[in-house]
Short mmCIF file of C-alpha atoms and ligand atoms in Angstrom, two decimals:
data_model
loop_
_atom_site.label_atom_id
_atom_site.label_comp_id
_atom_site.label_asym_id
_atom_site.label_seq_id
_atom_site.Cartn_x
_atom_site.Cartn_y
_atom_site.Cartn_z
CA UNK A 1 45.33 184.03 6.11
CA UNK A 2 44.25 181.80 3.29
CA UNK A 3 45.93 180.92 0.45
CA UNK A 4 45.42 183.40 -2.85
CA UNK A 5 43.55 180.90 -5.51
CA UNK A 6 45.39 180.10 -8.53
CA UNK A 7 42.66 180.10 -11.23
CA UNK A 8 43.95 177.64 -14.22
CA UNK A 9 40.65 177.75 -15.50
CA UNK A 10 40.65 181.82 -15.80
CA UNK A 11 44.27 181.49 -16.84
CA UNK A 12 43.21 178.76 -20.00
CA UNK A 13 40.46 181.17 -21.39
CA UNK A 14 42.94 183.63 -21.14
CA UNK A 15 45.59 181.35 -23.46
CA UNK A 16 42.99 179.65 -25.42
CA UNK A 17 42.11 183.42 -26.43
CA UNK A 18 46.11 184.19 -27.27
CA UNK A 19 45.91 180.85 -29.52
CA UNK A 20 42.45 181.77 -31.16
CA UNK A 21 44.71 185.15 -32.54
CA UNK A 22 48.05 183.42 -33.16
CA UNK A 23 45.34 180.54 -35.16
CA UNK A 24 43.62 183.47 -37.09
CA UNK A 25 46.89 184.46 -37.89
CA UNK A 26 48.55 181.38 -38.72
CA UNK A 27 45.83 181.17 -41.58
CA UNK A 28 45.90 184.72 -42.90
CA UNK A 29 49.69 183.82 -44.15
CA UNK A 30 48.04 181.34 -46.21
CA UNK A 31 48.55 178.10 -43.94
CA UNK A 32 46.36 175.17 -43.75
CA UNK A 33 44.05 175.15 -40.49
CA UNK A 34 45.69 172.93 -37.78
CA UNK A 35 44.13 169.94 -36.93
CA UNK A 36 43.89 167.61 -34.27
CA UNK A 37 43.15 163.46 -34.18
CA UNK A 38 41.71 162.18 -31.25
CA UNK A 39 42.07 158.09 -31.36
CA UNK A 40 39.32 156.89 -28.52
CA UNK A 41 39.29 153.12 -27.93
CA UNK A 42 36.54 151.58 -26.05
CA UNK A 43 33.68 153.09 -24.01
CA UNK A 44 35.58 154.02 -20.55
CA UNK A 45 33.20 157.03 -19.79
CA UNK A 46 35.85 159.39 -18.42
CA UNK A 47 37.78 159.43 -21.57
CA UNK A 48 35.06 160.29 -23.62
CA UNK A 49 34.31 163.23 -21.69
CA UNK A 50 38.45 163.87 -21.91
CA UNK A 51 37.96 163.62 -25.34
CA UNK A 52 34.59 165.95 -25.93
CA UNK A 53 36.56 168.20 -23.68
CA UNK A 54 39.40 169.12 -26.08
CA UNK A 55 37.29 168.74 -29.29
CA UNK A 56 35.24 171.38 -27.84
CA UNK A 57 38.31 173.75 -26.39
CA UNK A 58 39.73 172.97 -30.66
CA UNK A 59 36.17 174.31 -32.02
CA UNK A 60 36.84 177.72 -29.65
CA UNK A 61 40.10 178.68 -30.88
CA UNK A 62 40.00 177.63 -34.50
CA UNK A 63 41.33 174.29 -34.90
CA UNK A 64 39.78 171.20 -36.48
CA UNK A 65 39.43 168.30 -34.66
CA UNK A 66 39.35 164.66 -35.80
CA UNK A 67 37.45 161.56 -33.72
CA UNK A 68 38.68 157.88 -34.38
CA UNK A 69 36.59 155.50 -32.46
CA UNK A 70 37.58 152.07 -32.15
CA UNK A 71 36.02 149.46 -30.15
CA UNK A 72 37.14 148.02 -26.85
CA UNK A 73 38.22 144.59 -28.80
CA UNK A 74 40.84 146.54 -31.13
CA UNK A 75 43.77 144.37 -31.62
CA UNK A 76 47.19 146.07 -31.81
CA UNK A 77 47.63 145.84 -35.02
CA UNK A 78 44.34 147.62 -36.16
CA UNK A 79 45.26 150.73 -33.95
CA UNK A 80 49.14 150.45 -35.17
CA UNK A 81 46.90 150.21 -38.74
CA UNK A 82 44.54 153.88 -37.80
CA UNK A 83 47.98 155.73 -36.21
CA UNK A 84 49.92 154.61 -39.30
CA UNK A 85 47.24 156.48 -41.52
CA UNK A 86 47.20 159.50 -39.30
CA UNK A 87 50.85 159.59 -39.67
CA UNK A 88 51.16 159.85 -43.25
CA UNK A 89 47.55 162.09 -43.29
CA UNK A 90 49.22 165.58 -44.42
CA UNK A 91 46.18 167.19 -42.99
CA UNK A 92 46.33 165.55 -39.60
CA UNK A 93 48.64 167.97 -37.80
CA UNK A 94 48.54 166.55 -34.04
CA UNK A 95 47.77 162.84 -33.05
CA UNK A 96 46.15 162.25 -29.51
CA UNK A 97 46.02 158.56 -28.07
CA UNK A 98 43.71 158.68 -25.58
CA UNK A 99 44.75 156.88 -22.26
CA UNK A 100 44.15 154.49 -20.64
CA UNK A 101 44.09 151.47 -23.73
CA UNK A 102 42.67 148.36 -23.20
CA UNK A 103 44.95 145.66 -21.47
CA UNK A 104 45.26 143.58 -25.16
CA UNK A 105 47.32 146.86 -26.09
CA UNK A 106 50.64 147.66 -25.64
CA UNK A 107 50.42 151.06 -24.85
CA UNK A 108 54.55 152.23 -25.16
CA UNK A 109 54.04 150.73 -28.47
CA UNK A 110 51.78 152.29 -29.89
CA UNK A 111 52.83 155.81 -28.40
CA UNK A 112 55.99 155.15 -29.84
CA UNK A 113 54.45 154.95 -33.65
CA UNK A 114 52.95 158.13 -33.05
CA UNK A 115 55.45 160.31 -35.53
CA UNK A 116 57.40 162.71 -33.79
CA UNK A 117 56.49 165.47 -35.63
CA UNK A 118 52.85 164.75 -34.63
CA UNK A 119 53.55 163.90 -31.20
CA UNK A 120 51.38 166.95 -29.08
CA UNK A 121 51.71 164.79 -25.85
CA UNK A 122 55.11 164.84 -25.99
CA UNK A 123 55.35 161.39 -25.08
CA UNK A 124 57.42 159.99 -28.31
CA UNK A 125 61.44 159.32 -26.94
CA UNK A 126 62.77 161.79 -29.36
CA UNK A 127 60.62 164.21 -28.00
CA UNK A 128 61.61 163.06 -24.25
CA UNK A 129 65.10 163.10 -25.51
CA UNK A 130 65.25 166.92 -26.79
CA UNK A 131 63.70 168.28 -23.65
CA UNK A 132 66.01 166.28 -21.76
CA UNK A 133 69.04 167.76 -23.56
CA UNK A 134 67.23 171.68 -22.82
CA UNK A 135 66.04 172.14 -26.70
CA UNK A 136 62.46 170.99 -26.74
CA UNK A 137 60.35 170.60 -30.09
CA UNK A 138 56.75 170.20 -28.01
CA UNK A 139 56.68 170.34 -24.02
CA UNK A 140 54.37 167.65 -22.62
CA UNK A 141 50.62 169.57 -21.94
CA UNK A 142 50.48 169.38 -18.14
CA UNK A 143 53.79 170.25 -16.82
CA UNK A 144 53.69 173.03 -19.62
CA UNK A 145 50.52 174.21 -18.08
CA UNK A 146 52.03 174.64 -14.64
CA UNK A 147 54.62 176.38 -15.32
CA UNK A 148 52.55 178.85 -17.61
CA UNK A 149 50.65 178.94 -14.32
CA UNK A 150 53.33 179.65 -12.51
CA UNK A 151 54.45 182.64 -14.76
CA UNK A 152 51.05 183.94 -14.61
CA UNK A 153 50.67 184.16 -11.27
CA UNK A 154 53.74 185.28 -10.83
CA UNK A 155 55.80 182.42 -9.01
CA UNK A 156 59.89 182.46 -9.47
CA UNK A 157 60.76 179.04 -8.85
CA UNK A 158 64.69 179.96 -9.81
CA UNK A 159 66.88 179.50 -6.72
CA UNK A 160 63.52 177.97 -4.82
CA UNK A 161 63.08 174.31 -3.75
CA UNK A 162 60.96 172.41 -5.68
CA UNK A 163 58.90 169.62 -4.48
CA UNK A 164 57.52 167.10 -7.21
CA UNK A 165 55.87 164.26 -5.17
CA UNK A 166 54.99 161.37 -8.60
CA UNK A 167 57.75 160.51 -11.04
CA UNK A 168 55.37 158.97 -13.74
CA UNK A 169 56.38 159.87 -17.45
CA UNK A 170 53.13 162.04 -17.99
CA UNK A 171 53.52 164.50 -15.00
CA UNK A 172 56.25 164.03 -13.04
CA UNK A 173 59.15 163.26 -14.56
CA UNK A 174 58.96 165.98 -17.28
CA UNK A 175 57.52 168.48 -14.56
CA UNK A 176 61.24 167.59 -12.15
CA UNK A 177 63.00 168.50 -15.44
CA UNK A 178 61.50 171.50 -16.61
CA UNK A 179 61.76 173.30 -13.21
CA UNK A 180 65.38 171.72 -13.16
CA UNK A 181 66.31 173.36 -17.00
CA UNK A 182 68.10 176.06 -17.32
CA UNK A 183 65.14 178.18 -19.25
CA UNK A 184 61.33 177.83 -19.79
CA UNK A 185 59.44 178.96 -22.12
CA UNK A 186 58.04 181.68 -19.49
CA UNK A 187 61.67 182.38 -19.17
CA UNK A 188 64.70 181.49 -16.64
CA UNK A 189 62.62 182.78 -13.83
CA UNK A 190 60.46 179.93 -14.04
CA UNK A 191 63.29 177.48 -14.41
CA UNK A 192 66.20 176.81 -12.11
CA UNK A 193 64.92 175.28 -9.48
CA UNK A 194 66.47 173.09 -6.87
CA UNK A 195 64.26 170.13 -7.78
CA UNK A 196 63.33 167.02 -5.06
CA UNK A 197 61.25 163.92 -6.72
CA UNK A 198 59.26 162.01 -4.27
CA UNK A 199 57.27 158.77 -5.12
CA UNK A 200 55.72 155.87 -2.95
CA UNK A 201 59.24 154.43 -1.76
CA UNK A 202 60.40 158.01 -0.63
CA UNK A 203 61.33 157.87 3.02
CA UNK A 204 60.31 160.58 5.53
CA UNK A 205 58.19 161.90 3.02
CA UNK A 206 56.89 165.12 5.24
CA UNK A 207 60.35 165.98 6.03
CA UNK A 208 61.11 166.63 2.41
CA UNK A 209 57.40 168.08 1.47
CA UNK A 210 58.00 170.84 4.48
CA UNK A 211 60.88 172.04 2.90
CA UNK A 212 59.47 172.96 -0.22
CA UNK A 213 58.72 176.29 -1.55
CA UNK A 214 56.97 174.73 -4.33
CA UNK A 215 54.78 171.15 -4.13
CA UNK A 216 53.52 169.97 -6.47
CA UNK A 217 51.22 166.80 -6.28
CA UNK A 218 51.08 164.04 -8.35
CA UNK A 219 50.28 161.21 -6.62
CA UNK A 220 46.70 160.10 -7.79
CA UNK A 221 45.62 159.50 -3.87
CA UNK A 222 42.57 161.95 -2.52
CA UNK A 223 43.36 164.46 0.16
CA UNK A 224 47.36 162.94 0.48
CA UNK A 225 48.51 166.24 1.33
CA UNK A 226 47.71 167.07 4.49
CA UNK A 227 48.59 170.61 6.37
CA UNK A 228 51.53 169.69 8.73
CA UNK A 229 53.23 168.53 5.30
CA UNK A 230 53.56 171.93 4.06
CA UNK A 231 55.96 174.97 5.01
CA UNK A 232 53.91 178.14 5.87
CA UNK A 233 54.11 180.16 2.75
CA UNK A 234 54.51 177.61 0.36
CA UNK A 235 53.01 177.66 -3.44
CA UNK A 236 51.11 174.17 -3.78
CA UNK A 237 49.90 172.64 -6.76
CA UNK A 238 47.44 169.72 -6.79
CA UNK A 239 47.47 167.78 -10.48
CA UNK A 240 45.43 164.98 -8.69
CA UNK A 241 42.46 163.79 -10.05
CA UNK A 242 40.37 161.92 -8.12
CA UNK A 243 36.75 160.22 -8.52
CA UNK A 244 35.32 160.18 -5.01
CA UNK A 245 31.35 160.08 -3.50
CA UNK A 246 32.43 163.83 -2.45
CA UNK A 247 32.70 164.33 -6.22
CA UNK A 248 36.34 165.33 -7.81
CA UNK A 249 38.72 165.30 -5.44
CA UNK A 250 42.67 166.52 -5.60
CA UNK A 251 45.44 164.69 -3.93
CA UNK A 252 45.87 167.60 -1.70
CA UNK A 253 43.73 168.59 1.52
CA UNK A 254 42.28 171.54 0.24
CA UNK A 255 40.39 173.25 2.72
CA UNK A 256 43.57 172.31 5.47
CA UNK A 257 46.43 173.11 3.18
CA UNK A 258 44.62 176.25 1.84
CA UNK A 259 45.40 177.64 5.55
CA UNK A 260 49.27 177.27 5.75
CA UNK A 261 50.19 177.47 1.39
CA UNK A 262 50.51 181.41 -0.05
CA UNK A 263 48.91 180.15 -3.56
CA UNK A 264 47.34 177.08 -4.08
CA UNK A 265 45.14 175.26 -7.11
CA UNK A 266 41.60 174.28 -6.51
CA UNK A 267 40.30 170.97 -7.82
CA UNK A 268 38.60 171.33 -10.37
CA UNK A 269 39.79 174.48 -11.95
CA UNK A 270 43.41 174.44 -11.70
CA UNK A 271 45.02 171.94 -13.43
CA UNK A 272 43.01 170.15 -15.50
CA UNK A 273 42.22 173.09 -18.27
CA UNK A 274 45.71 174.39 -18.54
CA UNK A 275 46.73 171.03 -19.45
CA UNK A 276 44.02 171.24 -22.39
CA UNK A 277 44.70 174.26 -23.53
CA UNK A 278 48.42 173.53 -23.94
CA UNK A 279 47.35 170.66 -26.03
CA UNK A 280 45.81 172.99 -28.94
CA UNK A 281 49.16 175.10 -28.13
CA UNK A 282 51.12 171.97 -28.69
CA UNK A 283 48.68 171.31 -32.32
CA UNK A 284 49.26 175.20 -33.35
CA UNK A 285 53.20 174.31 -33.41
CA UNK A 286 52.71 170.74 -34.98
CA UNK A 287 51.05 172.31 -38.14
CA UNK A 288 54.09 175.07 -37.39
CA UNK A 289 56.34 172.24 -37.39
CA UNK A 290 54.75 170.17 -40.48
CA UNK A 291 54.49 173.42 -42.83
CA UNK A 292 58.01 174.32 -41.51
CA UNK A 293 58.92 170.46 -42.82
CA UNK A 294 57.75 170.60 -45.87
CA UNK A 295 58.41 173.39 -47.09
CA UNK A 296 62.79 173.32 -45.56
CA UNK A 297 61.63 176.70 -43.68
CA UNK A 298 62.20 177.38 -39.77
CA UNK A 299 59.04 176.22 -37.97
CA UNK A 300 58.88 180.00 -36.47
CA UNK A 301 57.58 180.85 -39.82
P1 LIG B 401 50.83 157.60 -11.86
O1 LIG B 401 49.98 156.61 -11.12
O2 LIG B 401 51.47 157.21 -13.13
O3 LIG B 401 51.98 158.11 -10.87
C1 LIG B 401 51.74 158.37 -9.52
C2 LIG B 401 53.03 158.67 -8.81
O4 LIG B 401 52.75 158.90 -7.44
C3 LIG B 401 54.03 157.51 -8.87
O5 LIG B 401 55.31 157.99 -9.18
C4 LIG B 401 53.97 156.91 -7.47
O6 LIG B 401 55.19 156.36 -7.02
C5 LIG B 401 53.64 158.12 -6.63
N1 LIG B 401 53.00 157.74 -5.38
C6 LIG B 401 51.97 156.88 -5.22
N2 LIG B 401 51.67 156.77 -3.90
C7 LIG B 401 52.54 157.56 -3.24
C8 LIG B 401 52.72 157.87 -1.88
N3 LIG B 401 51.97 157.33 -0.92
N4 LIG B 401 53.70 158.73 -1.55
C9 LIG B 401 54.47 159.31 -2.50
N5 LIG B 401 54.33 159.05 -3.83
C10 LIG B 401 53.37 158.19 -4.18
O7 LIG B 401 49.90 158.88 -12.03
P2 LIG B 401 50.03 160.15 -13.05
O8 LIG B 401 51.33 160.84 -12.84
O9 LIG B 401 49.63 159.77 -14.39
O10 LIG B 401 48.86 161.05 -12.44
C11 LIG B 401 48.88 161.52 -11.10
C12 LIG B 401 47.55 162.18 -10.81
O11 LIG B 401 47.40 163.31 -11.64
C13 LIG B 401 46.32 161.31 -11.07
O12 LIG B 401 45.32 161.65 -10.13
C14 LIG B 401 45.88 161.73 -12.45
O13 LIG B 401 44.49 161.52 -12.65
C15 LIG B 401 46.20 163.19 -12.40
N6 LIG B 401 46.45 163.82 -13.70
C16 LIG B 401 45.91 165.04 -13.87
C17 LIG B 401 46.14 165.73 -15.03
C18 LIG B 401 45.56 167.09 -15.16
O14 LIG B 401 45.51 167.61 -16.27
N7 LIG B 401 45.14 167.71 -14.06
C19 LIG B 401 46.93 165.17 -16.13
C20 LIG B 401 47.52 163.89 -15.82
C21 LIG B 401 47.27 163.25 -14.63
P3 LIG B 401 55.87 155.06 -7.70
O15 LIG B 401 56.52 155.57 -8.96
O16 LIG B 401 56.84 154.61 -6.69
O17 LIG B 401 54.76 154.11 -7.97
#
């Protein structure tokens, strides 16, 4: 029988529309609407439509939404120059970098002078460093998104074998250590996992894939994930994203895997919007955060 579709694009309307009340709410005590930067350099077309993408998903659930264009030929020091200003910008809640920069840029730099508090990647080392040690200010968007995923369609990954095939520090790093932590924001059920990280010098890479209960893909390789890699049953999640002539592509076999997987994300519309809409969750709790800051209160507040 095939696989029940996980819908992260049903599942994002469904948390943008829980933000757009906790944002209505958020201003009825008096706060300051949240507000998120966007820093876009150079033209690279998918990044713009990134970009217009979570400007647009801000607009829908109440939060402003900042654009700061710089040309391809930015040096480092002018974008150091436009993320200092953010920083100290008390109305600037959340600062986005847009990725990829252009080679003249020293990307871990500049993510690094992105102030912690303002961090809604989550890609800043303190930020890294308190997830790491199980007390997390702001979870990074798309492991975040999975795992609200996961809770929503109701996947216990506690006691379960986890498969994360990608250790980058966007996706698969973080993802390996939330499903390793102890608790998750969805709760211990959706934590405690016996986690397995695979990457390109992984040996005997289907032996490990067919023991998982849960893969998840992040390779950034079309169609990588083929059927005979996957235990009968298992929950797969594809966080590929792949430009092909057939379109958008995942890095799992979709149509094959869909066959042998209980649950499994489609490409597009898995993914990809749960990862945006955990960005405006990430702003909501920045302005939380900053207003929390300022005025020596707990960010709960
Ligand atoms: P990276 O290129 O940073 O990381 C890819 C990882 O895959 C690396 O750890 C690499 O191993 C591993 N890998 C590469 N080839 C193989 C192989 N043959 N077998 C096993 N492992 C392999 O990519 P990202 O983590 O940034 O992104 C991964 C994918 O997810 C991309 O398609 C990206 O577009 C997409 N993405 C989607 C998002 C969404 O919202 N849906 C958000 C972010 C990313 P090694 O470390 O050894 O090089």
């Amino acid at each position: 029988m095939a696989a029940r579709l996980m819908d992260g694009k049903a599942i994002a309307a469904e948390i943008r529309q829980e933000l757009m009340v906790s944002v209505a709410a958020f201003l009825e005590h008096g706060h300051p609407r949240p507000c998120l930067a966007a820093v876009l350099v150079g033209e690279d077309a998918a990044s713009q439509v990134y970009v217009r993408n979570k400007q647009r998903a801000c607009e829908q659930v109440g939060i402003d939404s900042q654009l700061h264009r710089l040309p391809e030929t930015t040096t480092q020091d002018e974008l150091l120059q436009t993320v200092g200003n953010l920083n100290r910008d008390n109305g600037v809640h959340g600062i986005l970098i847009q990725l990829p920069l252009p080679s003249q840029i020293d990307e871990t730099q500049v993510l690094d002078a992105v102030a912690p508090l303002k961090d809604v990647d989550a890609f800043h080392p303190t930020n890294v460093g308190l997830i790491s040690q199980g007390r997390p200010r702001y979870l990074p968007c798309t492991p975040h998104g999975i795992q609200q995923l996961l809770h929503r369609c109701e996947v216990t990954t506690a006691g379960r074998h986890a498969v994360v095939i990608g250790r980058s520090d966007i996706v698969g790093k973080p993802m390996a250590m939330l499903l390793a932590a102890r608790d998750s924001t969805c709760g211990p059920a959706v934590a405690n996992a016996t986690v397995s990280v695979c990457h390109s010098r992984t040996a005997d890479l289907t032996d490990i894939t067919r023991q998982a209960d849960l893969l998840i893909a992040a390779i950034g390789r079309p169609k990588s994930i083929t059927a005979d890699m996957v235990k009968s049953g298992a929950v797969v999640v594809d966080v590929g994203i792949n430009r092909t002539d057939e379109g958008l592509v995942g890095d799992v076999d979709f149509a094959a895997v869909r066959e042998v997987a209980s649950q499994i994300t489609p490409v597009p519309g898995g993914v990809g919007p749960l990862t945006v809409a955990m960005l405006l969750f990430n702003t909501l709790s920045a302005a939380r955060h900053q207003h929390a800051h300022q005025n020596g209160e707990s960010p709960r507040s």
